[in-house]
Amino acid sequence: MCIFCQIVKGEIPSNKVLEDDDFLCFHDINPAAPVHLLVIPKEHIEKFQDVSGEMMAKMTPFIQKVAQLMELDENGYRLITNNGRDGGQEVGHLHFHILGGTRLAWHRFDDAHPKESL
Ligand code: 5GP
Ligand code: ZN
């Protein structure tokens, strides 16, 4: 079973922020910002490319509720999902990073060599 499925089952502890029947939000173990949360579906879905529109439609208000709860809604936050190998996804269970609590920098990616056609 994947590490996030184990968190859903309570087999691995996590610092939970919000939970409902379908989703769980908890603090990232290795924060990259003052506030760094992960939102996951309880169902094992590997990555964004595999998720249904229906699931995403339900996840949207959940994420918005988390942002309100953590008082990120007014000043803003960044929402990221790393999808698959080239996206840098390390845990193979769909998750959205919510990053906030400071004015985040926006880096160019070192390996960004735009294709000629773009
Ligand atoms: P990815 O690189 O797949 O987009 O992000 C995986 C994230 O999961 C990383 O930010 C990493 O710190 C976090 N993470 C990995 N294992 C655990 C864990 O056991 N508990 C928590 N809370 N976060 C984890
Ligand atoms: Zn899983």
PDB file of C-alpha atoms and ligand atoms in Angstrom:
ATOM      1  CA  MET A   1       0.000   0.000   0.000  1.00  0.00           C
ATOM      2  CA  CYS A   2       1.320   3.480  -0.805  1.00  0.00           C
ATOM      3  CA  ILE A   3       2.514   5.856   1.890  1.00  0.00           C
ATOM      4  CA  PHE A   4      -0.459   8.241   1.544  1.00  0.00           C
ATOM      5  CA  CYS A   5      -2.950   5.340   1.655  1.00  0.00           C
ATOM      6  CA  GLN A   6      -1.247   4.376   4.925  1.00  0.00           C
ATOM      7  CA  ILE A   7      -1.745   7.944   6.188  1.00  0.00           C
ATOM      8  CA  VAL A   8      -5.451   7.739   5.220  1.00  0.00           C
ATOM      9  CA  LYS A   9      -5.744   4.493   7.224  1.00  0.00           C
ATOM     10  CA  GLY A  10      -3.925   6.015  10.196  1.00  0.00           C
ATOM     11  CA  GLU A  11      -1.101   3.477   9.902  1.00  0.00           C
ATOM     12  CA  ILE A  12       1.366   6.334   9.480  1.00  0.00           C
ATOM     13  CA  PRO A  13       0.745   9.398  11.668  1.00  0.00           C
ATOM     14  CA  SER A  14       0.135  12.794  10.086  1.00  0.00           C
ATOM     15  CA  ASN A  15      -0.590  16.284  11.310  1.00  0.00           C
ATOM     16  CA  LYS A  16      -4.145  16.632  10.011  1.00  0.00           C
ATOM     17  CA  VAL A  17      -5.772  19.937   9.109  1.00  0.00           C
ATOM     18  CA  LEU A  18      -9.129  18.892   7.650  1.00  0.00           C
ATOM     19  CA  GLU A  19     -10.866  15.698   6.626  1.00  0.00           C
ATOM     20  CA  ASP A  20     -14.169  14.690   5.085  1.00  0.00           C
ATOM     21  CA  ASP A  21     -15.482  11.471   3.534  1.00  0.00           C
ATOM     22  CA  ASP A  22     -13.449  11.907   0.355  1.00  0.00           C
ATOM     23  CA  PHE A  23     -10.383  14.023   1.131  1.00  0.00           C
ATOM     24  CA  LEU A  24      -7.679  14.584   3.693  1.00  0.00           C
ATOM     25  CA  CYS A  25      -5.413  17.574   4.283  1.00  0.00           C
ATOM     26  CA  PHE A  26      -2.264  17.349   6.396  1.00  0.00           C
ATOM     27  CA  HIS A  27       1.022  19.187   6.865  1.00  0.00           C
ATOM     28  CA  ASP A  28       3.907  18.233   4.577  1.00  0.00           C
ATOM     29  CA  ILE A  29       6.667  16.508   6.556  1.00  0.00           C
ATOM     30  CA  ASN A  30       9.376  18.570   4.796  1.00  0.00           C
ATOM     31  CA  PRO A  31       7.872  22.049   4.399  1.00  0.00           C
ATOM     32  CA  ALA A  32       9.039  24.255   1.538  1.00  0.00           C
ATOM     33  CA  ALA A  33       7.170  27.352   2.812  1.00  0.00           C
ATOM     34  CA  PRO A  34       5.891  28.671   6.192  1.00  0.00           C
ATOM     35  CA  VAL A  35       2.646  26.825   5.443  1.00  0.00           C
ATOM     36  CA  HIS A  36       2.965  23.676   3.343  1.00  0.00           C
ATOM     37  CA  LEU A  37      -0.039  21.385   3.221  1.00  0.00           C
ATOM     38  CA  LEU A  38      -0.957  18.372   1.137  1.00  0.00           C
ATOM     39  CA  VAL A  39      -4.498  17.607  -0.016  1.00  0.00           C
ATOM     40  CA  ILE A  40      -5.193  14.058  -1.141  1.00  0.00           C
ATOM     41  CA  PRO A  41      -8.222  12.042  -2.181  1.00  0.00           C
ATOM     42  CA  LYS A  42      -8.756   9.116   0.201  1.00  0.00           C
ATOM     43  CA  GLU A  43      -9.146   6.873  -2.815  1.00  0.00           C
ATOM     44  CA  HIS A  44      -5.837   5.817  -4.356  1.00  0.00           C
ATOM     45  CA  ILE A  45      -5.540   7.733  -7.610  1.00  0.00           C
ATOM     46  CA  GLU A  46      -2.004   7.816  -8.915  1.00  0.00           C
ATOM     47  CA  LYS A  47      -1.804  11.226 -10.509  1.00  0.00           C
ATOM     48  CA  PHE A  48      -3.672  14.227 -11.837  1.00  0.00           C
ATOM     49  CA  GLN A  49      -3.757  12.789 -15.346  1.00  0.00           C
ATOM     50  CA  ASP A  50      -5.907   9.929 -13.998  1.00  0.00           C
ATOM     51  CA  VAL A  51      -8.397  11.873 -11.870  1.00  0.00           C
ATOM     52  CA  SER A  52     -12.001  12.388 -12.966  1.00  0.00           C
ATOM     53  CA  GLY A  53     -13.574  15.778 -13.448  1.00  0.00           C
ATOM     54  CA  GLU A  54     -16.198  14.780 -10.876  1.00  0.00           C
ATOM     55  CA  MET A  55     -13.523  14.160  -8.241  1.00  0.00           C
ATOM     56  CA  MET A  56     -11.831  17.471  -9.021  1.00  0.00           C
ATOM     57  CA  ALA A  57     -15.170  19.268  -8.788  1.00  0.00           C
ATOM     58  CA  LYS A  58     -15.542  17.908  -5.253  1.00  0.00           C
ATOM     59  CA  MET A  59     -11.932  18.635  -4.335  1.00  0.00           C
ATOM     60  CA  THR A  60     -12.140  22.313  -5.267  1.00  0.00           C
ATOM     61  CA  PRO A  61     -14.401  23.439  -2.388  1.00  0.00           C
ATOM     62  CA  PHE A  62     -12.396  21.238  -0.003  1.00  0.00           C
ATOM     63  CA  ILE A  63      -9.182  23.069  -0.941  1.00  0.00           C
ATOM     64  CA  GLN A  64     -10.931  26.427  -0.645  1.00  0.00           C
ATOM     65  CA  LYS A  65     -12.161  25.457   2.834  1.00  0.00           C
ATOM     66  CA  VAL A  66      -8.620  24.497   3.885  1.00  0.00           C
ATOM     67  CA  ALA A  67      -7.355  27.884   2.670  1.00  0.00           C
ATOM     68  CA  GLN A  68      -9.987  29.657   4.778  1.00  0.00           C
ATOM     69  CA  LEU A  69      -9.258  27.526   7.824  1.00  0.00           C
ATOM     70  CA  MET A  70      -5.527  28.230   7.578  1.00  0.00           C
ATOM     71  CA  GLU A  71      -6.200  31.932   6.870  1.00  0.00           C
ATOM     72  CA  LEU A  72      -4.519  31.785   3.482  1.00  0.00           C
ATOM     73  CA  ASP A  73      -7.547  32.897   1.511  1.00  0.00           C
ATOM     74  CA  GLU A  74      -6.987  36.649   1.848  1.00  0.00           C
ATOM     75  CA  ASN A  75      -3.245  36.900   1.119  1.00  0.00           C
ATOM     76  CA  GLY A  76      -3.163  34.002  -1.292  1.00  0.00           C
ATOM     77  CA  TYR A  77      -1.335  30.753  -1.753  1.00  0.00           C
ATOM     78  CA  ARG A  78       0.133  28.509  -4.440  1.00  0.00           C
ATOM     79  CA  LEU A  79      -1.499  25.270  -5.494  1.00  0.00           C
ATOM     80  CA  ILE A  80       0.738  22.713  -7.198  1.00  0.00           C
ATOM     81  CA  THR A  81       0.429  19.158  -8.363  1.00  0.00           C
ATOM     82  CA  ASN A  82       3.496  17.372  -9.708  1.00  0.00           C
ATOM     83  CA  ASN A  83       2.271  14.929 -12.324  1.00  0.00           C
ATOM     84  CA  GLY A  84       4.375  11.892 -13.183  1.00  0.00           C
ATOM     85  CA  ARG A  85       8.100  11.559 -13.812  1.00  0.00           C
ATOM     86  CA  ASP A  86       8.809  14.773 -15.683  1.00  0.00           C
ATOM     87  CA  GLY A  87       6.637  16.703 -13.253  1.00  0.00           C
ATOM     88  CA  GLY A  88       8.840  15.512 -10.403  1.00  0.00           C
ATOM     89  CA  GLN A  89       6.172  13.489  -8.616  1.00  0.00           C
ATOM     90  CA  GLU A  90       7.773  11.428  -5.853  1.00  0.00           C
ATOM     91  CA  VAL A  91       4.730   9.962  -4.134  1.00  0.00           C
ATOM     92  CA  GLY A  92       2.471   8.051  -6.521  1.00  0.00           C
ATOM     93  CA  HIS A  93      -0.815   9.083  -4.921  1.00  0.00           C
ATOM     94  CA  LEU A  94      -2.440  12.255  -6.257  1.00  0.00           C
ATOM     95  CA  HIS A  95      -1.748  15.241  -4.041  1.00  0.00           C
ATOM     96  CA  PHE A  96      -1.998  18.990  -4.242  1.00  0.00           C
ATOM     97  CA  HIS A  97       0.595  21.096  -2.450  1.00  0.00           C
ATOM     98  CA  ILE A  98      -0.816  24.238  -0.811  1.00  0.00           C
ATOM     99  CA  LEU A  99       2.035  26.660  -0.153  1.00  0.00           C
ATOM    100  CA  GLY A 100       1.650  29.978   1.614  1.00  0.00           C
ATOM    101  CA  GLY A 101       2.373  32.156   4.600  1.00  0.00           C
ATOM    102  CA  THR A 102       4.827  34.383   2.713  1.00  0.00           C
ATOM    103  CA  ARG A 103       5.231  36.117  -0.650  1.00  0.00           C
ATOM    104  CA  LEU A 104       6.488  33.172  -2.675  1.00  0.00           C
ATOM    105  CA  ALA A 105       9.167  33.585  -5.343  1.00  0.00           C
ATOM    106  CA  TRP A 106       8.442  32.390  -8.854  1.00  0.00           C
ATOM    107  CA  HIS A 107      11.568  30.763 -10.261  1.00  0.00           C
ATOM    108  CA  ARG A 108      12.314  30.035 -13.847  1.00  0.00           C
ATOM    109  CA  PHE A 109      13.151  26.408 -14.236  1.00  0.00           C
ATOM    110  CA  ASP A 110      16.831  25.854 -15.047  1.00  0.00           C
ATOM    111  CA  ASP A 111      15.946  23.235 -17.610  1.00  0.00           C
ATOM    112  CA  ALA A 112      13.412  25.393 -19.451  1.00  0.00           C
ATOM    113  CA  HIS A 113      14.461  25.468 -23.078  1.00  0.00           C
ATOM    114  CA  PRO A 114      11.287  26.425 -24.892  1.00  0.00           C
ATOM    115  CA  LYS A 115      10.700  24.512 -28.087  1.00  0.00           C
ATOM    116  CA  GLU A 116      11.256  26.558 -31.239  1.00  0.00           C
ATOM    117  CA  SER A 117       7.611  26.203 -32.153  1.00  0.00           C
ATOM    118  CA  LEU A 118       6.437  27.903 -28.948  1.00  0.00           C
TER     119      LEU A 118
HETATM  120  P1  5GP B   1       5.819  15.190  -4.702  1.00  0.00           P
HETATM  121  O1  5GP B   1       7.290  15.393  -4.919  1.00  0.00           O
HETATM  122  O2  5GP B   1       5.401  13.766  -4.949  1.00  0.00           O
HETATM  123  O3  5GP B   1       4.957  16.192  -5.419  1.00  0.00           O
HETATM  124  O4  5GP B   1       5.576  15.521  -3.177  1.00  0.00           O
HETATM  125  C1  5GP B   1       5.583  14.582  -2.167  1.00  0.00           C
HETATM  126  C2  5GP B   1       5.539  15.345  -0.868  1.00  0.00           C
HETATM  127  O5  5GP B   1       5.180  14.443   0.160  1.00  0.00           O
HETATM  128  C3  5GP B   1       6.886  15.960  -0.456  1.00  0.00           C
HETATM  129  O6  5GP B   1       6.731  17.374  -0.296  1.00  0.00           O
HETATM  130  C4  5GP B   1       7.244  15.258   0.852  1.00  0.00           C
HETATM  131  O7  5GP B   1       7.856  16.106   1.778  1.00  0.00           O
HETATM  132  C5  5GP B   1       5.887  14.759   1.342  1.00  0.00           C
HETATM  133  N1  5GP B   1       5.938  13.535   2.130  1.00  0.00           N
HETATM  134  C6  5GP B   1       6.569  12.382   1.789  1.00  0.00           C
HETATM  135  N2  5GP B   1       6.376  11.453   2.740  1.00  0.00           N
HETATM  136  C7  5GP B   1       5.589  12.027   3.691  1.00  0.00           C
HETATM  137  C8  5GP B   1       5.043  11.553   4.926  1.00  0.00           C
HETATM  138  O8  5GP B   1       5.230  10.411   5.357  1.00  0.00           O
HETATM  139  N3  5GP B   1       4.280  12.422   5.642  1.00  0.00           N
HETATM  140  C9  5GP B   1       4.039  13.695   5.200  1.00  0.00           C
HETATM  141  N4  5GP B   1       3.281  14.458   5.990  1.00  0.00           N
HETATM  142  N5  5GP B   1       4.532  14.169   4.040  1.00  0.00           N
HETATM  143  C10 5GP B   1       5.298  13.348   3.293  1.00  0.00           C
HETATM  144 ZN    ZN B   2      -2.314   5.563  -2.214  1.00  0.00          ZN
END
